[in-house]
Amino acid sequence: MNLSETNNDIQLTMVEILEFIWTLVDNTILIPQLLKANCVAFTLKWINMKELPFAIQRASIRLLYNMARHEKGCDALKGADALRLLQEFKQRTLDPTVDDTAYEDMRLLFSMALALLTEPKEIKSDAKSLRKVLDKLMQMTVNTAQKKNHKYGDFDISEPLVVFTKLFVHDDIVHYCVKESQVKNMKVPSKIAFFCDLVMQFRGALANDDELDQLTLTALMNIIWSISFHDDYVNELKSSAKFLITVKSLANDDGEAWVEQYVPKHMSSVKKAAAGILWNLDENNPG
């Protein structure tokens, strides 16, 4: 089927099907089942088509992003030459010199997918070239944090946080996000205070069976562990007694309440990250 030549009703049906699938695989545990249906090959074929309708382009990129959230999805996408095809799609469709707000969401999805598919050391570390993406990721995190269900639009708060865990291996990206990123409506005085407050909000993830809450806490602890390697931020991290008590309790947690949940292999466990934070802050006695 040539999707660029189908009528509007068929295109709408295709978009609805793709949206249903991407909603279904928001639960990353289901992604391996999607791979068995050869979804990688079909989706990459679609984004490789010229003049593909925008709605199908966006739905396809969203689906690729969701598949990239799982290690098996990453492996399947890499094996199908997804990085090259995505770069070609970017050059053909997401020209950064074109100021078209209709593509802003898709540009962000593309960047998130690319970050998840790329090994941390291979990710472009020039924060200046990534400013728009980093600003949008920070803003998305703030927006989702302020919602009662921690969702904003199509995104759960865990999604930008997991992407940050990959990006924060680069010092200049950490510094940009913490010091310079442009964020509106943040209700705390600093980005570090924002991340620390989120840890305290999600501390209860250990006592419930919400896998996304637990993934969020895992990502947050990895993010703060990355931040804690920088001397510039140690004093602020140590300034909150409540935060330190929370981290110490997490370092002692046995994890018995954790539900079965896929966690990307590039992230450390909450307990390990907590111990690392305490060590970096010279608070390595969790007792």
CSV table of C-alpha atoms in Angstrom, one decimal:
chain,number,residue,atom,x,y,z
A,1,MET,CA,0.0,0.0,0.0
A,2,ASN,CA,1.3,3.4,-1.0
A,3,LEU,CA,0.4,5.5,2.1
A,4,SER,CA,1.0,8.8,0.3
A,5,GLU,CA,-1.6,8.0,-2.3
A,6,THR,CA,-4.4,6.6,0.0
A,7,ASN,CA,-7.6,8.6,0.6
A,8,ASN,CA,-8.2,10.6,3.8
A,9,ASP,CA,-10.4,7.9,5.4
A,10,ILE,CA,-7.8,5.2,5.0
A,11,GLN,CA,-5.1,7.6,6.3
A,12,LEU,CA,-7.2,8.4,9.3
A,13,THR,CA,-7.7,4.7,10.0
A,14,MET,CA,-4.0,4.1,9.7
A,15,VAL,CA,-3.3,6.9,12.2
A,16,GLU,CA,-5.9,5.6,14.6
A,17,ILE,CA,-4.3,2.1,14.5
A,18,LEU,CA,-0.8,3.5,15.0
A,19,GLU,CA,-2.0,5.6,17.9
A,20,PHE,CA,-3.7,2.6,19.5
A,21,ILE,CA,-0.4,0.6,19.1
A,22,TRP,CA,1.8,3.3,20.6
A,23,THR,CA,-0.6,3.7,23.5
A,24,LEU,CA,-0.5,0.0,24.1
A,25,VAL,CA,3.2,-0.1,24.1
A,26,ASP,CA,3.5,2.8,26.6
A,27,ASN,CA,3.8,-0.3,28.8
A,28,THR,CA,7.3,-1.2,27.7
A,29,ILE,CA,6.9,-4.8,28.8
A,30,LEU,CA,4.7,-5.3,25.8
A,31,ILE,CA,7.3,-4.1,23.3
A,32,PRO,CA,8.9,-7.6,22.7
A,33,GLN,CA,5.5,-8.8,21.6
A,34,LEU,CA,5.2,-5.9,19.1
A,35,LEU,CA,8.6,-6.8,17.7
A,36,LYS,CA,7.4,-10.3,16.8
A,37,ALA,CA,4.8,-8.7,14.6
A,38,ASN,CA,7.6,-7.2,12.4
A,39,CYS,CA,6.6,-3.7,13.4
A,40,VAL,CA,10.1,-2.4,13.1
A,41,ALA,CA,10.4,-3.2,9.4
A,42,PHE,CA,7.0,-1.8,8.6
A,43,THR,CA,7.5,1.4,10.5
A,44,LEU,CA,11.0,2.1,9.1
A,45,LYS,CA,9.6,1.5,5.6
A,46,TRP,CA,6.9,4.1,6.2
A,47,ILE,CA,9.3,6.8,7.4
A,48,ASN,CA,11.5,6.1,4.4
A,49,MET,CA,8.6,7.0,2.1
A,50,LYS,CA,8.7,10.5,0.5
A,51,GLU,CA,5.6,12.7,0.8
A,52,LEU,CA,4.1,10.6,3.6
A,53,PRO,CA,1.2,12.4,5.2
A,54,PHE,CA,2.2,14.3,8.3
A,55,ALA,CA,-0.1,12.5,10.7
A,56,ILE,CA,1.3,9.1,9.7
A,57,GLN,CA,4.9,10.5,9.9
A,58,ARG,CA,4.3,11.6,13.4
A,59,ALA,CA,2.5,8.4,14.4
A,60,SER,CA,5.4,6.4,13.0
A,61,ILE,CA,8.1,8.4,14.8
A,62,ARG,CA,6.1,8.0,18.0
A,63,LEU,CA,5.9,4.3,17.5
A,64,LEU,CA,9.7,4.1,16.8
A,65,TYR,CA,10.4,6.1,19.9
A,66,ASN,CA,8.3,3.8,22.0
A,67,MET,CA,10.1,0.7,20.6
A,68,ALA,CA,13.4,2.4,21.4
A,69,ARG,CA,12.4,2.6,25.1
A,70,HIS,CA,13.1,-1.1,25.4
A,71,GLU,CA,16.5,-2.7,24.9
A,72,LYS,CA,15.1,-5.4,22.6
A,73,GLY,CA,13.4,-2.6,20.6
A,74,CYS,CA,16.7,-0.8,20.4
A,75,ASP,CA,18.5,-3.9,19.2
A,76,ALA,CA,15.9,-4.6,16.6
A,77,LEU,CA,15.9,-1.0,15.3
A,78,LYS,CA,19.7,-0.9,15.2
A,79,GLY,CA,19.8,-4.2,13.3
A,80,ALA,CA,17.4,-2.8,10.8
A,81,ASP,CA,19.6,0.3,10.1
A,82,ALA,CA,17.2,2.6,11.9
A,83,LEU,CA,19.9,5.2,12.8
A,84,ARG,CA,20.7,5.8,9.1
A,85,LEU,CA,17.1,5.8,8.1
A,86,LEU,CA,16.2,8.2,10.9
A,87,GLN,CA,19.0,10.6,9.8
A,88,GLU,CA,17.7,10.5,6.3
A,89,PHE,CA,14.2,11.2,7.5
A,90,LYS,CA,15.6,14.2,9.5
A,91,GLN,CA,17.4,15.6,6.5
A,92,ARG,CA,14.3,15.1,4.3
A,93,THR,CA,11.6,16.2,6.7
A,94,LEU,CA,12.9,17.9,9.8
A,95,ASP,CA,15.1,20.6,8.3
A,96,PRO,CA,16.1,22.8,11.4
A,97,THR,CA,16.2,25.9,9.2
A,98,VAL,CA,12.4,25.6,8.6
A,99,ASP,CA,10.4,27.3,11.3
A,100,ASP,CA,7.3,25.2,11.3
A,101,THR,CA,5.6,24.8,14.6
A,102,ALA,CA,3.6,21.9,13.3
A,103,TYR,CA,6.8,19.8,13.4
A,104,GLU,CA,8.0,20.8,16.8
A,105,ASP,CA,6.4,17.8,18.6
A,106,MET,CA,7.8,15.4,15.9
A,107,ARG,CA,11.3,17.0,16.2
A,108,LEU,CA,11.2,16.3,19.9
A,109,LEU,CA,10.1,12.7,19.5
A,110,PHE,CA,12.8,12.2,16.9
A,111,SER,CA,15.5,13.6,19.3
A,112,MET,CA,14.2,11.4,22.1
A,113,ALA,CA,14.2,8.3,19.9
A,114,LEU,CA,17.7,9.1,18.6
A,115,ALA,CA,19.0,9.5,22.2
A,116,LEU,CA,17.6,6.2,23.2
A,117,LEU,CA,19.1,4.4,20.2
A,118,THR,CA,22.6,5.9,20.6
A,119,GLU,CA,25.2,4.7,23.1
A,120,PRO,CA,25.8,7.5,25.7
A,121,LYS,CA,29.4,8.1,24.6
A,122,GLU,CA,28.3,8.5,21.0
A,123,ILE,CA,25.6,11.1,21.7
A,124,LYS,CA,26.5,14.5,20.5
A,125,SER,CA,27.7,16.3,23.6
A,126,ASP,CA,27.6,19.9,22.4
A,127,ALA,CA,24.9,21.5,24.5
A,128,LYS,CA,24.8,24.5,22.3
A,129,SER,CA,23.5,22.5,19.4
A,130,LEU,CA,21.1,20.7,21.6
A,131,ARG,CA,19.7,23.7,23.5
A,132,LYS,CA,16.2,23.6,21.9
A,133,VAL,CA,15.8,19.9,22.6
A,134,LEU,CA,17.2,20.2,26.1
A,135,ASP,CA,14.9,23.1,26.9
A,136,LYS,CA,11.9,21.1,25.6
A,137,LEU,CA,12.8,18.1,27.6
A,138,MET,CA,13.2,20.1,30.8
A,139,GLN,CA,9.9,21.9,30.1
A,140,MET,CA,8.2,18.6,29.5
A,141,THR,CA,9.5,17.3,32.8
A,142,VAL,CA,8.3,20.4,34.6
A,143,ASN,CA,4.9,20.3,32.9
A,144,THR,CA,4.3,16.6,33.7
A,145,ALA,CA,5.5,17.1,37.3
A,146,GLN,CA,2.8,19.7,37.9
A,147,LYS,CA,0.0,17.3,36.8
A,148,LYS,CA,-1.7,15.2,39.4
A,149,ASN,CA,-1.2,12.0,37.3
A,150,HIS,CA,2.3,13.1,36.1
A,151,LYS,CA,1.2,13.0,32.5
A,152,TYR,CA,1.2,15.9,30.0
A,153,GLY,CA,-0.1,15.3,26.5
A,154,ASP,CA,1.1,11.9,25.3
A,155,PHE,CA,4.0,11.7,27.8
A,156,ASP,CA,4.5,10.3,31.2
A,157,ILE,CA,7.0,12.0,33.4
A,158,SER,CA,9.3,9.0,33.3
A,159,GLU,CA,9.9,9.4,29.5
A,160,PRO,CA,11.9,12.7,29.5
A,161,LEU,CA,13.7,11.5,32.7
A,162,VAL,CA,14.9,8.3,31.1
A,163,VAL,CA,16.2,10.3,28.1
A,164,PHE,CA,18.1,12.5,30.5
A,165,THR,CA,19.8,9.5,32.1
A,166,LYS,CA,21.5,8.9,28.8
A,167,LEU,CA,22.3,12.6,28.1
A,168,PHE,CA,23.7,13.3,31.5
A,169,VAL,CA,26.8,11.4,30.9
A,170,HIS,CA,28.1,14.6,29.3
A,171,ASP,CA,29.2,17.3,31.6
A,172,ASP,CA,28.3,20.2,29.4
A,173,ILE,CA,24.7,18.9,29.0
A,174,VAL,CA,24.4,18.5,32.8
A,175,HIS,CA,25.7,22.1,33.3
A,176,TYR,CA,23.3,23.5,30.6
A,177,CYS,CA,20.2,21.7,32.0
A,178,VAL,CA,21.0,22.6,35.6
A,179,LYS,CA,22.2,26.2,35.1
A,180,GLU,CA,21.0,27.6,31.8
A,181,SER,CA,18.0,25.7,30.4
A,182,GLN,CA,15.0,27.9,29.6
A,183,VAL,CA,12.0,26.6,31.6
A,184,LYS,CA,8.8,28.4,32.5
A,185,ASN,CA,6.5,28.0,35.5
A,186,MET,CA,9.0,26.1,37.7
A,187,LYS,CA,7.8,26.4,41.3
A,188,VAL,CA,11.2,25.9,43.0
A,189,PRO,CA,14.2,28.2,42.9
A,190,SER,CA,16.6,25.8,41.0
A,191,LYS,CA,16.7,22.8,38.7
A,192,ILE,CA,18.5,20.8,41.4
A,193,ALA,CA,15.8,21.6,43.9
A,194,PHE,CA,13.3,20.5,41.3
A,195,PHE,CA,14.9,17.1,40.8
A,196,CYS,CA,15.4,16.6,44.6
A,197,ASP,CA,11.7,17.5,45.2
A,198,LEU,CA,10.7,14.9,42.6
A,199,VAL,CA,12.7,12.2,44.4
A,200,MET,CA,10.8,13.0,47.6
A,201,GLN,CA,7.5,12.9,45.7
A,202,PHE,CA,8.2,9.5,44.2
A,203,ARG,CA,9.8,8.0,47.3
A,204,GLY,CA,6.4,6.2,47.8
A,205,ALA,CA,7.0,4.3,44.5
A,206,LEU,CA,8.5,1.6,46.7
A,207,ALA,CA,5.3,1.1,48.5
A,208,ASN,CA,3.0,0.7,45.5
A,209,ASP,CA,2.8,-1.4,42.4
A,210,ASP,CA,2.9,1.4,39.8
A,211,GLU,CA,5.8,0.4,37.4
A,212,LEU,CA,6.0,3.9,35.8
A,213,ASP,CA,6.4,5.5,39.3
A,214,GLN,CA,9.2,3.1,40.0
A,215,LEU,CA,10.8,3.7,36.7
A,216,THR,CA,10.5,7.5,37.4
A,217,LEU,CA,12.2,7.1,40.7
A,218,THR,CA,15.0,5.0,39.2
A,219,ALA,CA,15.6,7.6,36.5
A,220,LEU,CA,15.6,10.4,39.0
A,221,MET,CA,18.2,8.7,41.2
A,222,ASN,CA,20.4,8.1,38.2
A,223,ILE,CA,20.1,11.8,37.1
A,224,ILE,CA,21.0,13.1,40.6
A,225,TRP,CA,23.9,10.6,40.8
A,226,SER,CA,25.2,12.1,37.6
A,227,ILE,CA,24.8,15.6,39.0
A,228,SER,CA,26.5,14.7,42.2
A,229,PHE,CA,29.8,14.1,40.4
A,230,HIS,CA,30.1,17.8,39.9
A,231,ASP,CA,31.6,19.8,42.7
A,232,ASP,CA,29.5,22.9,41.7
A,233,TYR,CA,26.3,21.2,42.9
A,234,VAL,CA,27.4,19.2,45.9
A,235,ASN,CA,26.6,21.9,48.5
A,236,GLU,CA,23.1,22.4,47.1
A,237,LEU,CA,22.4,18.7,47.1
A,238,LYS,CA,23.6,18.5,50.7
A,239,SER,CA,21.6,21.5,51.8
A,240,SER,CA,18.3,19.6,52.1
A,241,ALA,CA,18.2,17.4,55.2
A,242,LYS,CA,14.9,15.9,54.0
A,243,PHE,CA,16.4,14.9,50.7
A,244,LEU,CA,19.5,13.3,52.3
A,245,ILE,CA,17.2,11.3,54.7
A,246,THR,CA,15.3,10.1,51.6
A,247,VAL,CA,18.4,9.0,49.8
A,248,LYS,CA,19.7,7.2,52.8
A,249,SER,CA,16.5,5.3,53.2
A,250,LEU,CA,16.6,4.3,49.5
A,251,ALA,CA,20.2,3.1,50.0
A,252,ASN,CA,18.9,0.8,52.7
A,253,ASP,CA,15.8,-0.4,50.9
A,254,ASP,CA,15.7,-4.1,50.1
A,255,GLY,CA,13.5,-3.6,47.0
A,256,GLU,CA,11.0,-6.3,48.1
A,257,ALA,CA,8.0,-4.1,47.0
A,258,TRP,CA,9.3,-3.6,43.5
A,259,VAL,CA,7.0,-4.9,40.7
A,260,GLU,CA,8.3,-6.6,37.6
A,261,GLN,CA,9.3,-3.7,35.4
A,262,TYR,CA,11.6,-3.2,32.5
A,263,VAL,CA,14.5,-0.9,33.3
A,264,PRO,CA,16.9,0.1,30.6
A,265,LYS,CA,20.3,-1.5,31.2
A,266,HIS,CA,22.2,1.8,31.1
A,267,MET,CA,20.5,2.8,34.4
A,268,SER,CA,21.6,1.6,37.8
A,269,SER,CA,19.2,0.4,40.5
A,270,VAL,CA,17.8,2.9,43.0
A,271,LYS,CA,19.8,1.4,45.8
A,272,LYS,CA,23.1,1.6,43.8
A,273,ALA,CA,22.4,5.1,42.6
A,274,ALA,CA,21.5,6.2,46.2
A,275,ALA,CA,24.8,4.7,47.5
A,276,GLY,CA,26.7,6.5,44.7
A,277,ILE,CA,25.0,9.8,45.6
A,278,LEU,CA,25.9,9.4,49.3
A,279,TRP,CA,29.5,8.6,48.4
A,280,ASN,CA,29.8,11.6,46.1
A,281,LEU,CA,28.3,13.9,48.8
A,282,ASP,CA,30.6,12.4,51.5
A,283,GLU,CA,27.5,11.0,53.2
A,284,ASN,CA,28.3,7.4,52.5
A,285,ASN,CA,27.2,6.1,55.8
A,286,PRO,CA,23.5,5.3,55.0
A,287,GLY,CA,22.8,4.5,58.6
